[in-house]
Structures are given as C-alpha cells and as structure tokens.
Amino acid sequence: MSVAPPTDGVLVDRYGRVARDLRVSLTDKCNLRCTYCMPAEGLPWLAGPQLLTDDEIVRLVRVAVERLGVTEVRFTGGEPLIRPGLVGIVASVAALMPRPRISLTTNGIGLDRLAPALATAGLDRVNVSLDTLDAARFTQLTRRPRLDAVLAGLAGAAAAGLNPVKINSVLMRGVNEDEAPALLRFAVDNGYQLRIIEQMPLDAQHGWDRTTMVTAEEILASLRTRFDLSPDPAERGAAPAETWLVDGGPARVGVIASVTRPFCGDCDRTRLTADGQVRACLFATEESDLRAALRSGATDDELAQRWRTAMWGKRAGHGIDDPAFLQPTRPMSAIGG
C-alpha cells in the first residue's frame, strides 16, 4: 500500500477501510443538559460565523456523495432539531444523485411537530436518545422535565413513517443501570428498536471512569433476567451495534460496546462538525479544516482531496484501553455522534 493518500476515488484509509457513512453535526447547541454530556450551565457555543451555513453543509455533503462514495448521511448535533434550516437541508440532500440514505439522531423534543415535514423532505428514519422511562430520573439525568415531550416525539416519528424508530440509551452506574429490561419492554411493545450504548469518554467535564462504566456484559445479563436473547443471524457488517433476537424475534435489541468490544476494524464512518472540521474517528485528537478551504474558494475536487487526505490518516483504533489514551478536547455535543 502506498504511503501517500489516493488522489481519486472513495474515502479509504491506510488499513483498507472505506468510509461510506457520513455523520454531520448541524449545531453544538442542545436544549437538554445530560449529565454525561455537558455541565448544567451549558458550554461556550460556537459563534454564528463559525458554523457552516445551510448551503455550505449541502455542498460538502454533495462532495461526499458524488465524489467520495458516501451512501449514508446522518444528521446529529448537539440537537439537530433546533437548527432552523433542518428541513431544507434534508430536502437538498435527498435530491442528490445517487440519493444517500438519510437519518437523524435527536433527543426527540419537538419531533412530533417536525416529523411529518422531515418525512416529506426525504428523511428515512430517526434515532432518539432516551435513557430512562422514569420522569424524576429523566429530570435528574437531563436537568429538564421533558420526558413527555420525548415520548411524544417517538410516537410522532413512528406515525410519520420514519421507521425503524431506534432508541439510544446510555446506562450509568447508580443512576439508571437497572432500567435495561424496562426500556426493552417499552421498545418491543411500541415497535421501536432499542440500542444500549456503553458510556464513552466524551463528556465535557472529563469525568468518565472506565472502572465504573456499565459494560456490555452487564447490560446483556440484565436483559436476560426478563428476555431470551439469541444471536442475530443477520450480517452485522459495519454496524456499531451487535444485535440479538428478543424471545425468538422478530424484535431485536442492540448493544454498542465501543469500549469493551471495539469494532474499529470494521468502521465505515467519517464525521463533519458543525464548524466544518473533518474527524476521521469519534475519538480523534486532530481535525482537518474544510470550512476555511471552502470559504477561500476551493473547488469541489480540492475539497474532496482534502477529505481523502484527512481519512487516509485514520488510526487503526480508538485506543481507549491504551494507558496513553487522551480524551478528545471537544465533547460529544461539539463533535456530533
């Protein structure tokens, strides 16, 4: 394999992985203050001129789709539903050829109102973050009493046809670690798909502790107290979740064990932050600036080549268990999931 990045074609790295799944953060702002993400007072938000405009986002996504082989686009945040131009961005991306599959990761607040317009614009499906079904715990975890709004958002997404509606849950020791079975029961009963995620070192406070994290093994053991889980015969591919059939199927549950069962060898993701930085890995400590190049007049071919170069340098793995691991300086809300 050559030591220099390729000058045409898809987003390949030195280990032969091809990035076809683009995660685009639309804002670093959020209307919740989840304890594992940011402090109660919030964070220093990006100033308006630092953010990519709607047209700039669409142009970079077009470069990724038309020149770099991206087939999946997921909009994230912060909270993407608070981006004023969201529906228009989705419609523009849905009009690209070849058309990518388009999804959205959200906390669900306001989704009941926006889901019909998003579905009409071309959004295919949603992931909604929900860590507890207990109203008091929800307020404790998010510092906002908005559980009813999230539940309404889930129902609204399903009614608008944004299926499969997936629920993303993070379990924390001493807070909600006992809720895995209840969350799965809720998901199965309502036709949603549950994904439980190991807590990752992406909090703004840098308070994550590997020794207290609820692991995939513990999550599965908890689920098995109420459900029969059998290995999913479907091919996993590059999906981050390892999935199981629930009570023989067809319902499935997934566990995303980024820490204890890393799947870096099959990773097919590339990330674009709200201020136009390419990140080759969620846990990368370096970024490549596309915003400056775009605003200084770079052509689409030049932007594509900068992107190829950024992805060529992707590391073999995130290295969380390495003693030398350094948590990214930017938290999840700024990076985008």
mmCIF file of C-alpha atoms in Angstrom, residues 48-207:
data_model
loop_
_atom_site.group_PDB
_atom_site.id
_atom_site.type_symbol
_atom_site.label_atom_id
_atom_site.label_comp_id
_atom_site.label_asym_id
_atom_site.label_seq_id
_atom_site.Cartn_x
_atom_site.Cartn_y
_atom_site.Cartn_z
ATOM 1 C CA GLY A 48 -22.684 32.109 14.235
ATOM 2 C CA PRO A 49 -19.942 32.851 11.685
ATOM 3 C CA GLN A 50 -18.063 29.732 12.798
ATOM 4 C CA LEU A 51 -20.957 27.476 11.851
ATOM 5 C CA LEU A 52 -21.340 26.168 8.339
ATOM 6 C CA THR A 53 -24.282 27.745 6.534
ATOM 7 C CA ASP A 54 -27.063 25.579 5.156
ATOM 8 C CA ASP A 55 -25.635 25.915 1.642
ATOM 9 C CA GLU A 56 -22.126 25.029 2.844
ATOM 10 C CA ILE A 57 -23.404 21.889 4.570
ATOM 11 C CA VAL A 58 -25.260 20.764 1.469
ATOM 12 C CA ARG A 59 -22.228 21.441 -0.742
ATOM 13 C CA LEU A 60 -19.906 19.366 1.451
ATOM 14 C CA VAL A 61 -22.431 16.532 1.651
ATOM 15 C CA ARG A 62 -22.741 16.681 -2.138
ATOM 16 C CA VAL A 63 -18.960 16.389 -2.489
ATOM 17 C CA ALA A 64 -19.025 13.377 -0.158
ATOM 18 C CA VAL A 65 -21.843 11.670 -2.065
ATOM 19 C CA GLU A 66 -20.886 12.498 -5.645
ATOM 20 C CA ARG A 67 -17.103 12.296 -5.418
ATOM 21 C CA LEU A 68 -16.274 10.189 -2.371
ATOM 22 C CA GLY A 69 -18.756 7.334 -2.395
ATOM 23 C CA VAL A 70 -20.744 8.206 0.738
ATOM 24 C CA THR A 71 -24.075 6.339 0.757
ATOM 25 C CA GLU A 72 -25.386 7.107 4.277
ATOM 26 C CA VAL A 73 -25.813 10.565 5.829
ATOM 27 C CA ARG A 74 -26.846 11.035 9.444
ATOM 28 C CA PHE A 75 -27.549 14.487 10.866
ATOM 29 C CA THR A 76 -26.591 14.971 14.509
ATOM 30 C CA GLY A 77 -25.781 17.724 16.994
ATOM 31 C CA GLY A 78 -25.895 18.978 19.704
ATOM 32 C CA GLU A 79 -29.593 18.778 18.961
ATOM 33 C CA PRO A 80 -30.252 18.969 15.209
ATOM 34 C CA LEU A 81 -33.971 19.745 15.579
ATOM 35 C CA ILE A 82 -33.076 23.237 16.800
ATOM 36 C CA ARG A 83 -31.276 24.040 13.525
ATOM 37 C CA PRO A 84 -33.721 26.384 11.714
ATOM 38 C CA GLY A 85 -32.845 25.137 8.222
ATOM 39 C CA LEU A 86 -33.043 21.414 9.002
ATOM 40 C CA VAL A 87 -35.981 20.537 6.749
ATOM 41 C CA GLY A 88 -34.438 22.364 3.795
ATOM 42 C CA ILE A 89 -31.064 20.698 4.341
ATOM 43 C CA VAL A 90 -32.703 17.265 4.378
ATOM 44 C CA ALA A 91 -34.645 18.054 1.192
ATOM 45 C CA SER A 92 -31.482 19.207 -0.609
ATOM 46 C CA VAL A 93 -29.544 16.099 0.413
ATOM 47 C CA ALA A 94 -32.449 13.853 -0.604
ATOM 48 C CA ALA A 95 -32.280 15.398 -4.082
ATOM 49 C CA LEU A 96 -28.658 14.322 -4.605
ATOM 50 C CA MET A 97 -27.829 11.618 -7.108
ATOM 51 C CA PRO A 98 -27.139 8.921 -6.184
ATOM 52 C CA ARG A 99 -29.528 9.537 -3.293
ATOM 53 C CA PRO A 100 -27.987 8.683 0.092
ATOM 54 C CA ARG A 101 -29.991 7.106 2.888
ATOM 55 C CA ILE A 102 -30.722 9.893 5.393
ATOM 56 C CA SER A 103 -31.202 9.558 9.145
ATOM 57 C CA LEU A 104 -31.239 11.804 12.199
ATOM 58 C CA THR A 105 -30.084 11.426 15.807
ATOM 59 C CA THR A 106 -32.141 13.576 18.174
ATOM 60 C CA ASN A 107 -33.334 13.894 21.748
ATOM 61 C CA GLY A 108 -36.879 13.865 20.363
ATOM 62 C CA ILE A 109 -38.082 17.181 21.778
ATOM 63 C CA GLY A 110 -40.256 18.755 19.077
ATOM 64 C CA LEU A 111 -40.020 15.703 16.824
ATOM 65 C CA ASP A 112 -43.777 15.132 16.970
ATOM 66 C CA ARG A 113 -44.231 18.548 15.331
ATOM 67 C CA LEU A 114 -41.419 18.262 12.770
ATOM 68 C CA ALA A 115 -41.635 14.577 11.815
ATOM 69 C CA PRO A 116 -44.223 14.966 9.010
ATOM 70 C CA ALA A 117 -42.222 17.743 7.303
ATOM 71 C CA LEU A 118 -38.972 15.819 7.689
ATOM 72 C CA ALA A 119 -40.516 12.681 6.214
ATOM 73 C CA THR A 120 -41.850 14.675 3.264
ATOM 74 C CA ALA A 121 -38.419 16.256 2.774
ATOM 75 C CA GLY A 122 -36.828 12.831 2.476
ATOM 76 C CA LEU A 123 -35.694 11.779 5.946
ATOM 77 C CA ASP A 124 -35.707 7.978 6.122
ATOM 78 C CA ARG A 125 -35.503 7.254 9.854
ATOM 79 C CA VAL A 126 -34.533 8.546 13.314
ATOM 80 C CA ASN A 127 -32.580 7.562 16.424
ATOM 81 C CA VAL A 128 -33.998 9.084 19.600
ATOM 82 C CA SER A 129 -31.994 9.318 22.824
ATOM 83 C CA LEU A 130 -33.901 8.057 25.865
ATOM 84 C CA ASP A 131 -32.099 6.835 28.975
ATOM 85 C CA THR A 132 -34.994 6.344 31.383
ATOM 86 C CA LEU A 133 -38.758 5.937 31.490
ATOM 87 C CA ASP A 134 -38.984 7.446 34.978
ATOM 88 C CA ALA A 135 -39.907 11.140 34.934
ATOM 89 C CA ALA A 136 -37.909 12.004 38.052
ATOM 90 C CA ARG A 137 -34.822 10.208 36.752
ATOM 91 C CA PHE A 138 -35.227 11.883 33.380
ATOM 92 C CA THR A 139 -35.142 15.272 35.056
ATOM 93 C CA GLN A 140 -32.124 14.214 37.120
ATOM 94 C CA LEU A 141 -30.245 12.976 34.051
ATOM 95 C CA THR A 142 -31.115 15.762 31.620
ATOM 96 C CA ARG A 143 -31.759 18.612 34.073
ATOM 97 C CA ARG A 144 -35.008 19.281 32.195
ATOM 98 C CA PRO A 145 -38.528 17.870 32.927
ATOM 99 C CA ARG A 146 -39.213 16.865 29.309
ATOM 100 C CA LEU A 147 -39.857 13.111 29.322
ATOM 101 C CA ASP A 148 -43.383 13.553 27.957
ATOM 102 C CA ALA A 149 -42.004 15.568 25.018
ATOM 103 C CA VAL A 150 -39.528 12.815 24.142
ATOM 104 C CA LEU A 151 -42.208 10.122 24.288
ATOM 105 C CA ALA A 152 -44.423 12.269 22.059
ATOM 106 C CA GLY A 153 -41.514 12.654 19.646
ATOM 107 C CA LEU A 154 -41.062 8.902 19.413
ATOM 108 C CA ALA A 155 -44.753 8.375 18.683
ATOM 109 C CA GLY A 156 -44.736 11.196 16.143
ATOM 110 C CA ALA A 157 -41.770 9.736 14.298
ATOM 111 C CA ALA A 158 -43.436 6.344 14.027
ATOM 112 C CA ALA A 159 -46.702 7.915 12.864
ATOM 113 C CA ALA A 160 -44.814 9.821 10.144
ATOM 114 C CA GLY A 161 -43.266 6.589 8.867
ATOM 115 C CA LEU A 162 -39.693 7.309 9.962
ATOM 116 C CA ASN A 163 -39.060 3.636 10.602
ATOM 117 C CA PRO A 164 -37.346 1.830 12.091
ATOM 118 C CA VAL A 165 -37.500 4.250 15.027
ATOM 119 C CA LYS A 166 -34.467 3.439 17.160
ATOM 120 C CA ILE A 167 -33.958 4.353 20.817
ATOM 121 C CA ASN A 168 -30.432 5.077 22.030
ATOM 122 C CA SER A 169 -29.921 4.522 25.762
ATOM 123 C CA VAL A 170 -26.869 5.033 27.979
ATOM 124 C CA LEU A 171 -26.805 3.266 31.336
ATOM 125 C CA MET A 172 -24.902 4.771 34.252
ATOM 126 C CA ARG A 173 -23.993 3.026 37.464
ATOM 127 C CA GLY A 174 -26.030 4.145 40.434
ATOM 128 C CA VAL A 175 -28.385 6.138 38.226
ATOM 129 C CA ASN A 176 -30.335 4.028 35.722
ATOM 130 C CA GLU A 177 -28.391 0.776 35.360
ATOM 131 C CA ASP A 178 -31.478 -1.208 36.425
ATOM 132 C CA GLU A 179 -33.647 0.032 33.570
ATOM 133 C CA ALA A 180 -32.416 -2.086 30.665
ATOM 134 C CA PRO A 181 -35.320 -4.596 30.847
ATOM 135 C CA ALA A 182 -37.947 -1.854 31.184
ATOM 136 C CA LEU A 183 -36.516 0.060 28.233
ATOM 137 C CA LEU A 184 -36.554 -3.076 26.095
ATOM 138 C CA ARG A 185 -40.132 -3.916 27.123
ATOM 139 C CA PHE A 186 -41.180 -0.377 26.165
ATOM 140 C CA ALA A 187 -39.401 -0.606 22.813
ATOM 141 C CA VAL A 188 -40.831 -4.009 21.906
ATOM 142 C CA ASP A 189 -44.364 -3.040 22.930
ATOM 143 C CA ASN A 190 -44.247 0.096 20.769
ATOM 144 C CA GLY A 191 -42.442 -1.310 17.748
ATOM 145 C CA TYR A 192 -39.197 0.608 18.368
ATOM 146 C CA GLN A 193 -35.673 -0.827 18.247
ATOM 147 C CA LEU A 194 -33.550 -0.382 21.379
ATOM 148 C CA ARG A 195 -29.801 0.238 21.267
ATOM 149 C CA ILE A 196 -27.991 0.398 24.605
ATOM 150 C CA ILE A 197 -24.648 2.183 24.425
ATOM 151 C CA GLU A 198 -21.681 1.853 26.757
ATOM 152 C CA GLN A 199 -20.886 5.267 28.202
ATOM 153 C CA MET A 200 -17.941 6.735 26.319
ATOM 154 C CA PRO A 201 -15.257 9.269 27.316
ATOM 155 C CA LEU A 202 -16.841 12.203 25.518
ATOM 156 C CA ASP A 203 -18.213 14.288 28.380
ATOM 157 C CA ALA A 204 -17.262 17.948 28.631
ATOM 158 C CA GLN A 205 -16.347 17.524 32.308
ATOM 159 C CA HIS A 206 -13.892 14.673 31.561
ATOM 160 C CA GLY A 207 -15.392 12.733 34.447
#
